Amino acid sequence: MNKLSRRDFNTKIAKSAGATALMSISPLACAIAAKKDKRKLGIALVGLGSYSTYQLAPALMDAEHCYLAGIVTGTPEKEKIWAGKYGIPKENIYNYDNFDDIAQNSAIDIVYVVLPNSMHADFSIRAAKAGKHVICEKPMAISVEECDAIIQACKENGVKLGVGYRLHSEPYTQEVKRIVREKTFGKINYISADAGYRSMSYPAQWRLNKELSGGGALMNMGVYSIQSVIYGTGENPISVSALEFSTRPDYFKETDETITAQFEFESGAIGNIMTSHNISTNRLFASCERGWYELDPASTYIPLAGRTSQGELNFPQESQQKLQMDDFAKHILFDQPNKAPGEMGKRDMIIVEAIYESISKGGKKIPLNFTSGYGFGG
Ligand code: NDP
């Protein structure tokens, strides 16, 4: 521990996000063994914040088709901690300035962008130009224009692009898709999806900073609600109208606090979403001709739960992130379907922009014209 006492050392690393989690999870040997497995693709995580630390890195320890090969961080103290914990060699560690050198590193197959939203486009495009496959966290970017730029960069450089929509690999969500596909309960008449939490005591966080987040609850949790009403009906909406509610303007100075939006679908189904940084909720419910189905919670990464008018759903629980990253690796390795392609992230951003437009026009109905190419995910 060099010249630092253990207490000093612990205090220092506790200051960086995720340090405590790193001290308690699975052993270095696991990562080293994984590296030797030639069938596994090397992933570099960009941005070592909460999600990378507590979810993605642990999930990569168990993944079958990919492993944690590298990191990209702007916080030098994290380099040493992560290198020690996961056995990441020096040559696979980058910062935001030398990131483009990753092009020369054959150990990295996939770059996973886990940064604040406004940085997604820049790093996804740089990763594509470096010849790396890209997973970009949700929301894919902060505008449709940025989504287009990411998609184009990936196409031009011949790399695959996935959005971090982990639920497309999650069993309860798969069951919802099956119910929709097979019309188990007949025509869907109404779908509602809420996703929110109460943000209390951290006004300086990037999620409340418009420049870094691109927006508030809608950008952060609202994309889950949008996703839910789409895979929960199997249709893209044909219109949306929305309203914004602000009850704590002193806390939510720059970004939206609570938004509700109503969707129309070609089939006649009606959709309703609520998303909030002020209200805790996480639910998907659909009322159909001959019954109903519900997930509650519907989009957390603690285990989901659900039931239908026929009874409880019960599926095995596995890390959603492990399933998601393995699915993306299988898309690259074995040409299996891309469960959350860039076009899906772009579609959701079209809807996000339409919602903001509707709010700015006092709840006016905004038509949505999706043609082909906006897949629902496998
Ligand atoms: P955190 O705030 O915990 O971490 C963000 C990290 O980004 C920081 O730790 C830092 O890493 C890096 N960073 C670079 N520049 C900045 C900056 N100006 N301000 C703040 N951080 C910066 O965020 P999360 O990990 O919770 O979220 C990251 C992304 O992942 C978001 O887009 C979010 O929407 C998405 N997400 C997705 C989830 C899902 O379920 N799919 C769940 C949670 C988040 P470093 O110190 O290494 O440079």
PDB file of C-alpha atoms and ligand atoms in Angstrom, residues 16-17 46-53 55-56 72-76 78 82 96 112-120 137-139 164-166 202 205-207 212 219-220 224 299-301 320-321 324, ligand 1:
ATOM      1  CA  SER A  16     -14.206   7.778  -7.097  1.00  0.00           C
ATOM      2  CA  ALA A  17     -17.476   6.283  -8.252  1.00  0.00           C
ATOM      3  CA  VAL A  46     -15.939   4.336 -21.731  1.00  0.00           C
ATOM      4  CA  GLY A  47     -16.839   6.267 -18.588  1.00  0.00           C
ATOM      5  CA  LEU A  48     -16.402   4.453 -15.286  1.00  0.00           C
ATOM      6  CA  GLY A  49     -19.352   5.827 -13.366  1.00  0.00           C
ATOM      7  CA  SER A  50     -22.105   4.106 -11.504  1.00  0.00           C
ATOM      8  CA  TYR A  51     -23.488   1.964 -14.327  1.00  0.00           C
ATOM      9  CA  SER A  52     -20.111   0.719 -15.521  1.00  0.00           C
ATOM     10  CA  THR A  53     -18.950   0.051 -11.979  1.00  0.00           C
ATOM     11  CA  GLN A  55     -23.585  -3.304 -13.426  1.00  0.00           C
ATOM     12  CA  LEU A  56     -21.539  -3.642 -16.587  1.00  0.00           C
ATOM     13  CA  VAL A  72     -11.486   4.652 -20.977  1.00  0.00           C
ATOM     14  CA  THR A  73     -11.664   7.140 -18.130  1.00  0.00           C
ATOM     15  CA  GLY A  74     -11.055  10.808 -17.418  1.00  0.00           C
ATOM     16  CA  THR A  75     -10.251  10.071 -13.779  1.00  0.00           C
ATOM     17  CA  PRO A  76      -6.628   8.899 -13.386  1.00  0.00           C
ATOM     18  CA  LYS A  78      -9.733   4.917 -11.473  1.00  0.00           C
ATOM     19  CA  TRP A  82      -9.731  -0.950 -12.280  1.00  0.00           C
ATOM     20  CA  TYR A  96     -10.611  10.890 -23.325  1.00  0.00           C
ATOM     21  CA  TYR A 112     -19.262   0.583 -24.890  1.00  0.00           C
ATOM     22  CA  VAL A 113     -20.098   4.272 -24.377  1.00  0.00           C
ATOM     23  CA  VAL A 114     -21.377   4.824 -20.824  1.00  0.00           C
ATOM     24  CA  LEU A 115     -20.937   8.587 -20.567  1.00  0.00           C
ATOM     25  CA  PRO A 116     -23.339  11.472 -19.893  1.00  0.00           C
ATOM     26  CA  ASN A 117     -25.843  11.653 -22.749  1.00  0.00           C
ATOM     27  CA  SER A 118     -24.372  14.634 -24.597  1.00  0.00           C
ATOM     28  CA  MET A 119     -21.068  12.752 -24.956  1.00  0.00           C
ATOM     29  CA  HIS A 120     -22.605   9.639 -26.543  1.00  0.00           C
ATOM     30  CA  GLU A 137     -26.021   3.739 -23.758  1.00  0.00           C
ATOM     31  CA  LYS A 138     -29.558   5.085 -23.659  1.00  0.00           C
ATOM     32  CA  PRO A 139     -30.693   7.629 -24.631  1.00  0.00           C
ATOM     33  CA  GLY A 164     -27.879  -0.276 -24.313  1.00  0.00           C
ATOM     34  CA  TYR A 165     -31.526  -1.343 -24.172  1.00  0.00           C
ATOM     35  CA  ARG A 166     -30.896  -4.311 -21.898  1.00  0.00           C
ATOM     36  CA  TYR A 202     -27.939  15.976  -5.551  1.00  0.00           C
ATOM     37  CA  GLN A 205     -25.574  15.876 -10.941  1.00  0.00           C
ATOM     38  CA  TRP A 206     -25.185  15.855 -14.739  1.00  0.00           C
ATOM     39  CA  ARG A 207     -28.693  14.452 -15.210  1.00  0.00           C
ATOM     40  CA  LEU A 212     -24.798  17.182 -20.372  1.00  0.00           C
ATOM     41  CA  MET A 219     -34.329  11.552 -21.714  1.00  0.00           C
ATOM     42  CA  ASN A 220     -33.412   9.437 -18.725  1.00  0.00           C
ATOM     43  CA  TYR A 224     -38.090   3.160 -21.012  1.00  0.00           C
ATOM     44  CA  SER A 299     -37.578  -1.706 -16.360  1.00  0.00           C
ATOM     45  CA  THR A 300     -35.411  -1.830 -13.243  1.00  0.00           C
ATOM     46  CA  TYR A 301     -32.385  -4.056 -13.151  1.00  0.00           C
ATOM     47  CA  GLN A 320     -29.728  -8.296 -17.783  1.00  0.00           C
ATOM     48  CA  GLN A 321     -26.464  -6.615 -18.707  1.00  0.00           C
ATOM     49  CA  GLN A 324     -27.517  -7.885 -23.364  1.00  0.00           C
TER      50      GLN A 324
HETATM   51  P1  NDP B   1     -22.436   8.432 -13.741  1.00  0.00           P
HETATM   52  O1  NDP B   1     -22.608   9.869 -13.429  1.00  0.00           O
HETATM   53  O2  NDP B   1     -22.433   7.494 -12.603  1.00  0.00           O
HETATM   54  O3  NDP B   1     -21.075   8.208 -14.530  1.00  0.00           O
HETATM   55  C1  NDP B   1     -20.761   8.923 -15.677  1.00  0.00           C
HETATM   56  C2  NDP B   1     -19.266   8.819 -15.919  1.00  0.00           C
HETATM   57  O4  NDP B   1     -18.968   9.510 -17.108  1.00  0.00           O
HETATM   58  C3  NDP B   1     -18.417   9.500 -14.836  1.00  0.00           C
HETATM   59  O5  NDP B   1     -18.145   8.674 -13.743  1.00  0.00           O
HETATM   60  C4  NDP B   1     -17.171   9.825 -15.613  1.00  0.00           C
HETATM   61  O6  NDP B   1     -16.356   8.665 -15.704  1.00  0.00           O
HETATM   62  C5  NDP B   1     -17.681  10.092 -17.023  1.00  0.00           C
HETATM   63  N1  NDP B   1     -17.761  11.522 -17.332  1.00  0.00           N
HETATM   64  C6  NDP B   1     -17.050  12.137 -18.313  1.00  0.00           C
HETATM   65  N2  NDP B   1     -17.323  13.441 -18.355  1.00  0.00           N
HETATM   66  C7  NDP B   1     -18.245  13.675 -17.386  1.00  0.00           C
HETATM   67  C8  NDP B   1     -18.913  14.848 -16.938  1.00  0.00           C
HETATM   68  N3  NDP B   1     -18.714  16.054 -17.518  1.00  0.00           N
HETATM   69  N4  NDP B   1     -19.758  14.748 -15.920  1.00  0.00           N
HETATM   70  C9  NDP B   1     -19.999  13.562 -15.336  1.00  0.00           C
HETATM   71  N5  NDP B   1     -19.397  12.423 -15.720  1.00  0.00           N
HETATM   72  C10 NDP B   1     -18.517  12.459 -16.737  1.00  0.00           C
HETATM   73  O7  NDP B   1     -23.552   8.042 -14.796  1.00  0.00           O
HETATM   74  P2  NDP B   1     -24.160   6.611 -15.091  1.00  0.00           P
HETATM   75  O8  NDP B   1     -23.098   5.605 -15.105  1.00  0.00           O
HETATM   76  O9  NDP B   1     -25.314   6.373 -14.208  1.00  0.00           O
HETATM   77  O10 NDP B   1     -24.774   6.841 -16.576  1.00  0.00           O
HETATM   78  C11 NDP B   1     -23.940   6.867 -17.712  1.00  0.00           C
HETATM   79  C12 NDP B   1     -24.783   6.565 -18.950  1.00  0.00           C
HETATM   80  O11 NDP B   1     -25.360   5.287 -18.823  1.00  0.00           O
HETATM   81  C13 NDP B   1     -25.955   7.522 -19.174  1.00  0.00           C
HETATM   82  O12 NDP B   1     -26.126   7.783 -20.527  1.00  0.00           O
HETATM   83  C14 NDP B   1     -27.149   6.783 -18.629  1.00  0.00           C
HETATM   84  O13 NDP B   1     -28.373   7.150 -19.251  1.00  0.00           O
HETATM   85  C15 NDP B   1     -26.765   5.355 -18.958  1.00  0.00           C
HETATM   86  N6  NDP B   1     -27.360   4.407 -18.025  1.00  0.00           N
HETATM   87  C16 NDP B   1     -28.031   3.334 -18.541  1.00  0.00           C
HETATM   88  C17 NDP B   1     -28.614   2.421 -17.719  1.00  0.00           C
HETATM   89  C18 NDP B   1     -29.317   1.250 -18.299  1.00  0.00           C
HETATM   90  O14 NDP B   1     -29.986   0.544 -17.559  1.00  0.00           O
HETATM   91  N7  NDP B   1     -29.202   0.974 -19.591  1.00  0.00           N
HETATM   92  C19 NDP B   1     -28.575   2.573 -16.265  1.00  0.00           C
HETATM   93  C20 NDP B   1     -27.774   3.687 -15.820  1.00  0.00           C
HETATM   94  C21 NDP B   1     -27.208   4.568 -16.686  1.00  0.00           C
HETATM   95  P3  NDP B   1     -14.757   8.734 -15.575  1.00  0.00           P
HETATM   96  O15 NDP B   1     -14.514   9.251 -14.186  1.00  0.00           O
HETATM   97  O16 NDP B   1     -14.353   7.340 -15.788  1.00  0.00           O
HETATM   98  O17 NDP B   1     -14.279   9.676 -16.626  1.00  0.00           O
END
